[in-house]
Tab-separated table of C-alpha atoms in Angstrom:
chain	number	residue	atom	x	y	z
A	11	UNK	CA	-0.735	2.476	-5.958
A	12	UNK	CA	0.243	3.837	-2.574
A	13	UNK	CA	1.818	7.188	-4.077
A	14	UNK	CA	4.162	9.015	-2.131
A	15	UNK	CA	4.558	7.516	1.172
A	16	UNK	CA	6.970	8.369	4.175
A	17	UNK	CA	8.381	6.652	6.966
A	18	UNK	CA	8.553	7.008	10.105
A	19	UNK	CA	4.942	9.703	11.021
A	20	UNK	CA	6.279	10.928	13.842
A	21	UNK	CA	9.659	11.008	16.070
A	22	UNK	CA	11.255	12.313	18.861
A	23	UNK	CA	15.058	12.582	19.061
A	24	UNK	CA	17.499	14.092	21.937
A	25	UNK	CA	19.778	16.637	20.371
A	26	UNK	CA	22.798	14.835	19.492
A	27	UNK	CA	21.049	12.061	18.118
A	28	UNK	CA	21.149	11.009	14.747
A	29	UNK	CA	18.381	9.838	11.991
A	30	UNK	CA	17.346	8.642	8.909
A	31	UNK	CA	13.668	9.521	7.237
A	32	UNK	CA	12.712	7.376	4.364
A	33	UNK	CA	10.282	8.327	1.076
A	34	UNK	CA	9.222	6.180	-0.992
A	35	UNK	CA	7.370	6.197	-4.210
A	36	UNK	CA	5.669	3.982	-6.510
A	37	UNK	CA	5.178	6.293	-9.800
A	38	UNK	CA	8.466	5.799	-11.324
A	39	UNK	CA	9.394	9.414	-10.758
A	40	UNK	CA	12.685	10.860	-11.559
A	41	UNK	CA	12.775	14.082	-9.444
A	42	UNK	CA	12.499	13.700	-5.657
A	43	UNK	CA	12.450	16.490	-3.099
A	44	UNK	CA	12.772	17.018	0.858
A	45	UNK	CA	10.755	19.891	2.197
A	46	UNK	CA	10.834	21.521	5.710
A	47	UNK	CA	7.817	23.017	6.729
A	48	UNK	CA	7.590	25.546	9.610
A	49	UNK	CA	4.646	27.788	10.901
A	50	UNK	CA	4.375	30.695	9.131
A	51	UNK	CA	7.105	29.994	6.228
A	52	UNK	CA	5.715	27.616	3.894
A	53	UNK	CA	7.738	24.975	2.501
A	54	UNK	CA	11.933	25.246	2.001
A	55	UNK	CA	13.256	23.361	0.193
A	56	UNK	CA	15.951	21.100	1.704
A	57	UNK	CA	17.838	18.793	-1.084
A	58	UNK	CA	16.473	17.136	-4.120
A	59	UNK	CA	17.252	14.558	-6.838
A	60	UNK	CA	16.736	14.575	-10.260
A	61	UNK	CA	17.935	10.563	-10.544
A	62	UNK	CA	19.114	7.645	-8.928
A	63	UNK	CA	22.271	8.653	-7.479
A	64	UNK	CA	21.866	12.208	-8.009
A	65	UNK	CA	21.281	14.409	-5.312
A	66	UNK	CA	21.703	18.446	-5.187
A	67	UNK	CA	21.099	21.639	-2.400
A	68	UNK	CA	18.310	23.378	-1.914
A	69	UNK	CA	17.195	26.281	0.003
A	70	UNK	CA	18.374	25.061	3.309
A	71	UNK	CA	20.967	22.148	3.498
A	72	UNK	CA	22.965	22.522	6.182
A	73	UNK	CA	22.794	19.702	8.821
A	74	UNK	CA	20.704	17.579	6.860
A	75	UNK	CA	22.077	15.066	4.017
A	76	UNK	CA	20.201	12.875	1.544
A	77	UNK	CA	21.198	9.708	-0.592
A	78	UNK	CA	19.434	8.185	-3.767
A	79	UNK	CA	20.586	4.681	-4.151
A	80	UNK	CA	17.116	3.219	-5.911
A	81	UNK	CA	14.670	5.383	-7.879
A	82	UNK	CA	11.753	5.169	-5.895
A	83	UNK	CA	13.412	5.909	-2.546
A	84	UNK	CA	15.003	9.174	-1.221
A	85	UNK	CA	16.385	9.260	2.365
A	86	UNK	CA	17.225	12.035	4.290
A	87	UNK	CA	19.446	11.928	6.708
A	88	UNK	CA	20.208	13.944	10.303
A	89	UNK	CA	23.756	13.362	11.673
A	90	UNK	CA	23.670	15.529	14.810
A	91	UNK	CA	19.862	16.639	15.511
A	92	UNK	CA	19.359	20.272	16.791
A	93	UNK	CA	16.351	21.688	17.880
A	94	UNK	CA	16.222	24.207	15.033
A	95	UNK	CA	15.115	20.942	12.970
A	96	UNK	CA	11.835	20.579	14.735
A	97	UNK	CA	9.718	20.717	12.114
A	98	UNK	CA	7.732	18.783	9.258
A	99	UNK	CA	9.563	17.103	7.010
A	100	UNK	CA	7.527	16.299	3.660
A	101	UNK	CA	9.073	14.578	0.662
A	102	UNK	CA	7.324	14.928	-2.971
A	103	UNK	CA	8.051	13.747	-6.319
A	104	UNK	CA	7.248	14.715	-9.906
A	105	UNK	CA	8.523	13.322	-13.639
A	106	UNK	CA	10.763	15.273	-15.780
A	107	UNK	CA	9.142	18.145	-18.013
A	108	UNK	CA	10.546	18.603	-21.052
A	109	UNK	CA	10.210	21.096	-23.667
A	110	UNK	CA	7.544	23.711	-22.712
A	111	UNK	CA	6.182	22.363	-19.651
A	112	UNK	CA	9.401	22.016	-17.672
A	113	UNK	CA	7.877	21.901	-14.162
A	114	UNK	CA	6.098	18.398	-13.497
A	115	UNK	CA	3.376	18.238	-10.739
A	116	UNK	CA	4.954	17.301	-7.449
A	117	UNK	CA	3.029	14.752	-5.469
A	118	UNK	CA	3.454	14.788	-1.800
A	119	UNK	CA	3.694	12.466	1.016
A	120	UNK	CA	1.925	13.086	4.544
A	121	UNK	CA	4.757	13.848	6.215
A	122	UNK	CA	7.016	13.579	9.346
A	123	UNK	CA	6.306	15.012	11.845
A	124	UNK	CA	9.920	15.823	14.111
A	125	UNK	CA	10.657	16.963	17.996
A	126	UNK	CA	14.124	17.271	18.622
A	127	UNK	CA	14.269	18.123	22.430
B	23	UNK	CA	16.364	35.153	-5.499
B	24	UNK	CA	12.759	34.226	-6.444
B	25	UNK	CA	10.076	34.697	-4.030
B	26	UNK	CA	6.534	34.138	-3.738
B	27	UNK	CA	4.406	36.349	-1.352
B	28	UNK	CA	0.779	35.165	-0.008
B	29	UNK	CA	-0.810	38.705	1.317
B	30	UNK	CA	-3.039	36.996	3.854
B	31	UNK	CA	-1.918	34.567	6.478
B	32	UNK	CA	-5.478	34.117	7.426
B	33	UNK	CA	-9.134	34.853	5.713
B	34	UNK	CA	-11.916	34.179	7.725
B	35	UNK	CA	-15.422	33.907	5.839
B	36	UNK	CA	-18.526	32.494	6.165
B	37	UNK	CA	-20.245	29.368	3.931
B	38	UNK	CA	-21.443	29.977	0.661
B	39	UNK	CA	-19.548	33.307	0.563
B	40	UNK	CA	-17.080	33.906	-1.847
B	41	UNK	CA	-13.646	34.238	-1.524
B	42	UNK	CA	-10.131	35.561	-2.891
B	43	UNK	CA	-6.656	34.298	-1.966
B	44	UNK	CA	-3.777	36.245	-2.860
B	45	UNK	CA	-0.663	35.213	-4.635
B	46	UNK	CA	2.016	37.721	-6.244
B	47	UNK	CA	5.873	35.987	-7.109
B	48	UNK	CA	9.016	38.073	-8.391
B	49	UNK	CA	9.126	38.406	-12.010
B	50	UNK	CA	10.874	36.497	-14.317
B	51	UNK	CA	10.834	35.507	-18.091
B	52	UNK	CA	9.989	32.149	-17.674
B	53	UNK	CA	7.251	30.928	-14.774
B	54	UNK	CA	5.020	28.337	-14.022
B	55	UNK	CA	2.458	28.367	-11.044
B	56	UNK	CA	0.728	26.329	-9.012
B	57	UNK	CA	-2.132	26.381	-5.751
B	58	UNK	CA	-1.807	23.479	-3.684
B	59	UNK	CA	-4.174	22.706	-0.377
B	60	UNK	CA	-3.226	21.082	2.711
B	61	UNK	CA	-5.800	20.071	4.981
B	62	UNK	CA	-5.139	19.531	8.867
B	63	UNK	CA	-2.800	16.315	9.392
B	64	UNK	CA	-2.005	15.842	5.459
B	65	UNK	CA	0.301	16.414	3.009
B	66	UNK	CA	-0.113	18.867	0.192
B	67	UNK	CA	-2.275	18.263	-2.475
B	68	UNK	CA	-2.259	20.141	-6.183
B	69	UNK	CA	-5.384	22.460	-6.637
B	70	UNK	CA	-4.773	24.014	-9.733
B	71	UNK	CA	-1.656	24.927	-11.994
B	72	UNK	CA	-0.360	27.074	-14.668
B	73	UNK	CA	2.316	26.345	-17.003
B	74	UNK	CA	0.701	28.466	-20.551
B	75	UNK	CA	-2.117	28.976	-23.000
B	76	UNK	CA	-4.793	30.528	-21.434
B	77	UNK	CA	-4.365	32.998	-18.152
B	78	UNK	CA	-7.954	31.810	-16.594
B	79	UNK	CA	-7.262	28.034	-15.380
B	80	UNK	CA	-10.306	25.735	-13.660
B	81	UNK	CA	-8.912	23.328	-10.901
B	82	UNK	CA	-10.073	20.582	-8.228
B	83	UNK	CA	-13.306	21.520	-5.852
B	84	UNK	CA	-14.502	24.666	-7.995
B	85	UNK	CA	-11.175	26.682	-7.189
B	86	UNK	CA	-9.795	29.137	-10.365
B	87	UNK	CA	-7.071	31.384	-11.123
B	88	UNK	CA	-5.740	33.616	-12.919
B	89	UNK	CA	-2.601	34.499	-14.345
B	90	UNK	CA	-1.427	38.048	-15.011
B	91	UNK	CA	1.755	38.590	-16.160
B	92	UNK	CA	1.582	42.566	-16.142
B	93	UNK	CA	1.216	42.447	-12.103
B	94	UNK	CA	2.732	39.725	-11.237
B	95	UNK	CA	-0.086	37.811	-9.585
B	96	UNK	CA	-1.889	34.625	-9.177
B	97	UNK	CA	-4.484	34.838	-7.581
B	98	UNK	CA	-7.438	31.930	-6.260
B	99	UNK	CA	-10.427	32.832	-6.443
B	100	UNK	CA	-13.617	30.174	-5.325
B	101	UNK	CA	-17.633	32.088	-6.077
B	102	UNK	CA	-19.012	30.046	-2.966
B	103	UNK	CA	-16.713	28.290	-0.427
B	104	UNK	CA	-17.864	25.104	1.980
B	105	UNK	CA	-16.875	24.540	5.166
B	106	UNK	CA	-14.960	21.357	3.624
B	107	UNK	CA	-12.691	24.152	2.155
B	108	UNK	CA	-11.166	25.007	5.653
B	109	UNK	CA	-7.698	24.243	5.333
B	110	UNK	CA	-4.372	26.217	4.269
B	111	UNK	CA	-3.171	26.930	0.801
B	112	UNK	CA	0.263	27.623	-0.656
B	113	UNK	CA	1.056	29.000	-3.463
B	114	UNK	CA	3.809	28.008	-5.680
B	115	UNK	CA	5.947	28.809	-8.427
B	116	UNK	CA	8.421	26.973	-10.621
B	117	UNK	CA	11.156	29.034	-12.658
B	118	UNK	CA	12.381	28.125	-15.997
B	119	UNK	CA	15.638	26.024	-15.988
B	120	UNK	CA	14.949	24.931	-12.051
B	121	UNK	CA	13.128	22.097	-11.065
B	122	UNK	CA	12.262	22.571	-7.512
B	123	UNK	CA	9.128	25.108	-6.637
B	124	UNK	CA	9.622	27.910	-4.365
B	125	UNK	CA	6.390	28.251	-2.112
B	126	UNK	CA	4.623	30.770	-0.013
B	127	UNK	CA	3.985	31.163	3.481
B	128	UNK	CA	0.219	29.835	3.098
B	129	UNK	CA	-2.865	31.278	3.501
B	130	UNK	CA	-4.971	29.770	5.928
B	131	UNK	CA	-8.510	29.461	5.234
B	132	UNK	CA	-11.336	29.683	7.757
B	133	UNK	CA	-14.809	28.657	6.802
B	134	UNK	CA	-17.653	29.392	9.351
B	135	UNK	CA	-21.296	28.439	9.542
């Protein structure tokens, strides 16, 4: 049971360029997130997914774009890299609550780290 | 908009010393919260969490917190901290109807011989 896991750990891209991260998880999860992490500002939240082929906005989704073809995997996607995207990308994912407890525990993956020059 | 606010960007204390981090959120009707810890190089990992029943809740490594309503806080508390507890800690909190969390800047904890 690998968990969470995230692909590729670390990348640098020329602004312009474009790429694709990839999440994966094993739990048979139905919410999926992408997270941005930057000093000093905790995680934002960039898009999520609450099933396959389901995808909404979070906190900050401009530039960025995500797809959910399969369950277990949620890519997120850079068209045109700025350097305003260097960050740390980190994707989680969590069941669906019902009832009472409507907030599952989100597991996390170790992350991408991104240097767009 | 929700927010979460972590007083402390840093605490510095010493082993076997206790220690308090702080956590207040904006109000609402309906709120769950969670402590998660990230240590260097790793992702996030869940400490504690509060979703209802009792205000006082136990988590992973002898971490607690506590829940109160009336000001807004959650704060982590730890009686005796090891240097194995450096690392940074975000609070979070989940609003009713909304899946995603909405996180703090972190606190980043600095345990010294």
């Amino acid at each position: 049971n690998a968990g969470v896991t995230q692909t590729p750990k670390f990348r640098v891209l020329k602004t312009g360029q474009s790429m694709t991260l990839l999440c994966a998880q094993d739990m048979n999860h139905e919410y999926m997130y992408w997270y941005r992490q930057d000093p000093g500002m905790g995680l934002r939240l960039i898009h999520y997914s609450v099933g396959e082929g389901t995808t909404a906005k979070g906190e900050v989704p401009d530039g960025y774009n995500v797809s959910r073809l399969k369950k277990q995997n949620f890519l997120l996607g850079l068209e045109s890299a700025a350097p305003s995207q260097t960050s740390v990308y980190f994707c989680a994912s969590s069941y669906a609550a019902s009832g009472r407890a409507r907030m599952g525990t989100q597991y996390f993956g170790p992350g991408t780290r991104l240097l767009v020059l | 908009a929700q927010s979460v606010t972590q007083l402390d960007s840093q605490v510095p204390v010493f082993e076997e010393a206790p220690v308090e981090l702080r956590c207040n959120y904006s109000s609402s009707v309906s709120v769950y919260l969670f402590w998660y810890v990230q240590y260097p190089n790793q992702g996030l990992q869940l400490l504690l969490k509060y979703l209802s029943g009792s205000t006082l809740v136990k988590g992973i490594n002898g971490f607690e917190a506590e829940f109160n309503k009336s000001q807004t806080s959650f704060h982590l508390r730890k009686p005796s901290v090891h240097i194995s507890d450096t690392a940074e800690y975000f609070c979070a909190v989940g609003y009713g109807g909304r899946r995603a969390l909405t996180f703090g800047s972190g606190t980043r904890l600095q345990v010294q011989p």
